[in-house]
CSV table of C-alpha atoms in Angstrom, one decimal:
chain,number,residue,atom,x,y,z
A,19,UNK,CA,155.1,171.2,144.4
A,20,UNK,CA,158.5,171.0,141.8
A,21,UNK,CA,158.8,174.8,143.3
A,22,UNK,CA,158.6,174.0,147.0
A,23,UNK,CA,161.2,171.0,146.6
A,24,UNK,CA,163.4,173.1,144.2
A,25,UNK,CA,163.3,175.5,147.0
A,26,UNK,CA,164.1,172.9,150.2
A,27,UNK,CA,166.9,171.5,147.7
A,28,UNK,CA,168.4,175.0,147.4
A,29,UNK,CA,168.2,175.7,150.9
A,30,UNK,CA,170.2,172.4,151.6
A,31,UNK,CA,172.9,173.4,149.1
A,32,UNK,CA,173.7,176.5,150.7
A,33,UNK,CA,173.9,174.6,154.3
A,34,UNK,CA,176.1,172.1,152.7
A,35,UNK,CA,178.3,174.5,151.0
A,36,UNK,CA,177.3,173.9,147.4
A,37,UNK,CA,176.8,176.5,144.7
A,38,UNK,CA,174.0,176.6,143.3
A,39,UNK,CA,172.3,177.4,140.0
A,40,UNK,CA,169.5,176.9,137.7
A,41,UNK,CA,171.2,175.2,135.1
A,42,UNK,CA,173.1,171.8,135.7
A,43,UNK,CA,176.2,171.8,133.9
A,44,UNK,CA,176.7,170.0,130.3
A,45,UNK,CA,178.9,166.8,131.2
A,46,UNK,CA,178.8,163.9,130.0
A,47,UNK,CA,176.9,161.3,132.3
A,48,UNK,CA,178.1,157.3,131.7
A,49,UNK,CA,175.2,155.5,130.3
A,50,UNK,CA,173.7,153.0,133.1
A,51,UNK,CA,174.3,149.4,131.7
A,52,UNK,CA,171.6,146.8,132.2
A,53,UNK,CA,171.6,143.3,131.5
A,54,UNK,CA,167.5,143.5,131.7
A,55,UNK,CA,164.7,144.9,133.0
A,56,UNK,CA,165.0,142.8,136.5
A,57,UNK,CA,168.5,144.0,136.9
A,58,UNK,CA,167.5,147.4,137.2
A,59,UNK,CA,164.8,147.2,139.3
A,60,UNK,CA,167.2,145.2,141.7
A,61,UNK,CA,169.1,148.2,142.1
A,62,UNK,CA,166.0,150.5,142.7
A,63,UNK,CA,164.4,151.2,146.0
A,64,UNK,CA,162.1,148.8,147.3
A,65,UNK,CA,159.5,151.0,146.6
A,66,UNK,CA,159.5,151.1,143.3
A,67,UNK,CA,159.4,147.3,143.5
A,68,UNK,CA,156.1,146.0,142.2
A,69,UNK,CA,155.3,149.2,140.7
A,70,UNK,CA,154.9,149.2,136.7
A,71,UNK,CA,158.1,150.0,134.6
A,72,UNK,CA,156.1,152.8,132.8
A,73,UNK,CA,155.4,154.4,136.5
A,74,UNK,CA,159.0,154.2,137.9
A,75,UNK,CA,160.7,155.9,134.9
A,76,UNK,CA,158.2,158.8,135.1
A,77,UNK,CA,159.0,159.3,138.6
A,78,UNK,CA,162.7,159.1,137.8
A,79,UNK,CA,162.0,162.0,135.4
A,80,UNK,CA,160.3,164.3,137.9
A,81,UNK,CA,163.0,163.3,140.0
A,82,UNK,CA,165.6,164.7,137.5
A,83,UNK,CA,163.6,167.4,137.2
A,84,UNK,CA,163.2,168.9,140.8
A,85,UNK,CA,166.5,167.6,142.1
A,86,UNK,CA,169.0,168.3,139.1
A,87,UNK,CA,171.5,171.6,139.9
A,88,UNK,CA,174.7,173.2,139.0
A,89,UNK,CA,177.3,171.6,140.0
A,90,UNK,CA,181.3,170.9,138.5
A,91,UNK,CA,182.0,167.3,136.1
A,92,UNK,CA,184.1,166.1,139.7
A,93,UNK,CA,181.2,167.1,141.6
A,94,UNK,CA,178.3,165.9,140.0
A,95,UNK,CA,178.1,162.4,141.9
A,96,UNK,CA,176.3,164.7,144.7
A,97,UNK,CA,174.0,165.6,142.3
A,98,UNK,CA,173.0,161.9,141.0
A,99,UNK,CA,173.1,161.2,144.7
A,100,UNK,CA,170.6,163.8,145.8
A,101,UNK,CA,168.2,162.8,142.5
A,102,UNK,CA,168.2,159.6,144.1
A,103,UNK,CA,167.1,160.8,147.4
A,104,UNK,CA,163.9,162.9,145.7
A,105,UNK,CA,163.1,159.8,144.1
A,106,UNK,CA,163.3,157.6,147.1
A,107,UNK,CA,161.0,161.1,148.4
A,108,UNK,CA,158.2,160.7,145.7
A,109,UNK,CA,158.3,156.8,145.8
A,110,UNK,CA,157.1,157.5,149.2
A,111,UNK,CA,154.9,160.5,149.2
A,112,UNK,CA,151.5,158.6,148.9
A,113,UNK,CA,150.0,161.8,148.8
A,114,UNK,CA,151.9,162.8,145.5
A,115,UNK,CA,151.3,159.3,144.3
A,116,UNK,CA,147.8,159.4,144.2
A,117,UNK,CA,147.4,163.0,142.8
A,118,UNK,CA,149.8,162.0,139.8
A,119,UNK,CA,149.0,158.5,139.2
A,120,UNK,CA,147.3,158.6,135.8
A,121,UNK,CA,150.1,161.2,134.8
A,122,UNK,CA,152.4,158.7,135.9
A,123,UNK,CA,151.0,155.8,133.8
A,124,UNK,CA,151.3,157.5,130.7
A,125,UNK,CA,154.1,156.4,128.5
A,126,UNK,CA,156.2,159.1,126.6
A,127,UNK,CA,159.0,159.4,124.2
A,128,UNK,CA,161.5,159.5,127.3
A,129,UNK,CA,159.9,156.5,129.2
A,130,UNK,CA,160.1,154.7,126.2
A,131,UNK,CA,164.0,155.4,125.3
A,132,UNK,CA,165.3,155.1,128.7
A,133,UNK,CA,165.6,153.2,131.6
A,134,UNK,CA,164.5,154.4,135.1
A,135,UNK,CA,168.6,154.0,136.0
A,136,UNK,CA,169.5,155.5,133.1
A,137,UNK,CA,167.4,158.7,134.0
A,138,UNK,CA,168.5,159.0,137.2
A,139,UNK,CA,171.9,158.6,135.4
A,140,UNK,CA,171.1,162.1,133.4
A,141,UNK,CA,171.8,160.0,130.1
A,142,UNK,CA,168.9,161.7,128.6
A,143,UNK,CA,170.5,165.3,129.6
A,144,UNK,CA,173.9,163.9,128.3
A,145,UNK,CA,171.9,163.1,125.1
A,146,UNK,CA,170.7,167.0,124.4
A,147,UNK,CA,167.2,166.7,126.1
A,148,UNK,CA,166.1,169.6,128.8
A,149,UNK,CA,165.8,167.7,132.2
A,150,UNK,CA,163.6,170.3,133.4
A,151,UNK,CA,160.5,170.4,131.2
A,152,UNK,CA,158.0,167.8,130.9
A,153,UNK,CA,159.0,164.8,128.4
A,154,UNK,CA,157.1,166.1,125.3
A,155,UNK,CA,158.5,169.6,125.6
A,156,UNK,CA,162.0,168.1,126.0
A,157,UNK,CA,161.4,165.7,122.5
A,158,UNK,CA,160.0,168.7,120.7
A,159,UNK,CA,162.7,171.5,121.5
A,160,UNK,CA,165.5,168.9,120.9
A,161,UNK,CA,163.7,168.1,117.5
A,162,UNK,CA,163.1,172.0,116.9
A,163,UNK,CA,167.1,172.7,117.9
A,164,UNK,CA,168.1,169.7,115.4
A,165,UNK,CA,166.2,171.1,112.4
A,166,UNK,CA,168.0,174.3,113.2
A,167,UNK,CA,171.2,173.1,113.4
A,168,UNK,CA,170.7,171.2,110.1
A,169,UNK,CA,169.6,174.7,108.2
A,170,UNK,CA,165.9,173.1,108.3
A,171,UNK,CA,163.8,176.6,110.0
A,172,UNK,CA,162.6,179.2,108.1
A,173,UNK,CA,163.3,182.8,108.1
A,174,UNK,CA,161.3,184.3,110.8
A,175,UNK,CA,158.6,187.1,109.6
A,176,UNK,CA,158.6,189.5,112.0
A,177,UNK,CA,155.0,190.6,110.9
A,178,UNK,CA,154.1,187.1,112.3
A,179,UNK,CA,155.8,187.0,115.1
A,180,UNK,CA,153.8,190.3,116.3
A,181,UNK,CA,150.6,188.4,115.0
A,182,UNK,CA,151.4,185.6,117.3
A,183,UNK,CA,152.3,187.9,119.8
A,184,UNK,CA,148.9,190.0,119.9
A,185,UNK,CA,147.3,186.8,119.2
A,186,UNK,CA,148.4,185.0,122.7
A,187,UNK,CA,148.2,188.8,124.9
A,188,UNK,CA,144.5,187.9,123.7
A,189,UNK,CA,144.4,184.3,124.6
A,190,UNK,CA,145.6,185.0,128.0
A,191,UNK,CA,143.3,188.2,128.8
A,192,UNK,CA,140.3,186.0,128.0
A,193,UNK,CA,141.8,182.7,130.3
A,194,UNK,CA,142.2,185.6,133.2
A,195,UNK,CA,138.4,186.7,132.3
A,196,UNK,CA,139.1,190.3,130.9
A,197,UNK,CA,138.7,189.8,127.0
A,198,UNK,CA,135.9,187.9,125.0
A,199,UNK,CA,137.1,184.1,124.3
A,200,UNK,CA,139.0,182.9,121.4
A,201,UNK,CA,137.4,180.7,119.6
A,202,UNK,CA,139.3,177.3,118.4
A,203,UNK,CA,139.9,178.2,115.1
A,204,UNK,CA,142.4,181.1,116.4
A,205,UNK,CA,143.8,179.0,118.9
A,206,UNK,CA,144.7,176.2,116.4
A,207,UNK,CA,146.4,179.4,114.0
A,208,UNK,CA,148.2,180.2,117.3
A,209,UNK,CA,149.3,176.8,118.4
A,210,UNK,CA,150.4,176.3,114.3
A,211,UNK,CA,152.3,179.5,114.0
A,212,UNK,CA,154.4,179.0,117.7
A,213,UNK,CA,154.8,175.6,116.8
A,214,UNK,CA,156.3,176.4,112.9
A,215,UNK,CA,158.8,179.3,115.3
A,216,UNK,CA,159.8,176.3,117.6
A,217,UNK,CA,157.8,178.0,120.7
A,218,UNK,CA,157.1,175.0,122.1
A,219,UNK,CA,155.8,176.7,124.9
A,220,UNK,CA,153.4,179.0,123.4
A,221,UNK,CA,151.9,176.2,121.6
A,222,UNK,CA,151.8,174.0,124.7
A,223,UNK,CA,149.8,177.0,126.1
A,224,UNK,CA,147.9,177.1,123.1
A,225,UNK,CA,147.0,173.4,123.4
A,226,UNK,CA,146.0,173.4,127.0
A,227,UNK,CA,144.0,176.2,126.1
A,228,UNK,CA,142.0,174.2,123.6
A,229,UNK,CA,141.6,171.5,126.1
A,230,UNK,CA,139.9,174.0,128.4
A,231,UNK,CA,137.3,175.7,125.6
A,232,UNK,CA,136.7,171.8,124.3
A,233,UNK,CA,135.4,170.4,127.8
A,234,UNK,CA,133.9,167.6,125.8
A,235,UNK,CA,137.7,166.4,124.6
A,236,UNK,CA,139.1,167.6,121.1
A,237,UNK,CA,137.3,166.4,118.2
A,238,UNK,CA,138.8,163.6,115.6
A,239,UNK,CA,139.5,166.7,113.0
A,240,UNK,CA,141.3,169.1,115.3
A,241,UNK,CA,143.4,166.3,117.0
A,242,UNK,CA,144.1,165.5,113.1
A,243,UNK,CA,145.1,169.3,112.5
């Protein structure tokens, strides 16, 4: 679905005149002042009225995330303006509602910082996070970029890297059905190592993996792990 709108949004640009590209461009985005929580929603659509706070700031983020673009520091009051308009979009696709509701109830470290306003804003892109991966991707390769900046990662091994490497061509030729299943154990050494490289990705991956062998929901000591 973020495809398909990505998609209609480019096709739009190019009628417009706009230049696209798959990056938005690093400028700083004035922080959306609110005196509370009512003002903001006075300032929302209507229907996001009603809704739960939690709820409209994770729309706001898929939003940001299927509507953000290229675009010049003088130009990029088209671009809040056309995040708005996907917002206004998924506020009222019931279909998309419904799939995502549960998804959309669920706080995160994003929801929790920022206002719906100030995501539409793109304050949390002004503030180093990646607008266009889900909210605890963003947190963790922010934190992962700030250890690195501070001298805090490791030197890479490159023995490990090609263990991690053979170790996830193996992961996904079993989830495609042509290899024998890992078993958790090797998918918690896999999530570890891509996690301790800052492949938040991979270890997403890993994770969701997990989630798949452990119909029954991860057990107390793995979620520990």
């Amino acid at each position: 679905l973020g495809l398909i709108r990505r998609g209609n949004a480019l096709k739009r640009r190019r009628r417009e005149g706009a230049r696209p590209a798959c990056r938005a461009a690093a400028v700083p985005v004035a922080s959306v002042t609110t005196s509370s929580a009512g003002a903001a929603a006075a300032d929302l659509p209507g229907a996001a009225k009603g809704l739960p706070e939690t709820v409209v700031r994770n729309i706001a983020l898929e939003a940001v995330r299927v509507g953000n673009y290229y675009a010049e520091p003088e130009a990029q009051e088209e671009v809040l303006k056309y995040i708005r308009e996907q917002f206004e979009e998924l506020l009222n696709d019931a279909r998309w509602m419904k799939k995502y509701a549960a998804k959309m109830r669920e706080a995160n470290g994003l929801t929790e910082i920022y206002t719906a306003q100030e995501i539409l804003a793109k304050k949390h892109e002004a503030d180093g996070y990646d607008v266009f991966v889900q909210a605890h991707e963003a947190i963790a390769k922010k934190a992962a970029e700030a250890a690195k900046e501070k001298g805090e990662s490791e030197e890479v091994d490159p023995a490990m890297c090609g263990e991690l490497q053979e170790g996830l061509a193996a992961v996904a030729a079993a989830a495609d059905g042509e290899a024998h299943p890992v078993g958790t154990d090797e998918l918690l050494e896999l999530l570890e190592g891509c996690a301790k490289l800052g492949e938040v990705a991979a270890a997403v991956y890993c994770a969701e993996r997990l989630e798949t062998v452990l119909e029954g929901g991860l057990p107390d000591d793995i979620l520990d792990r």
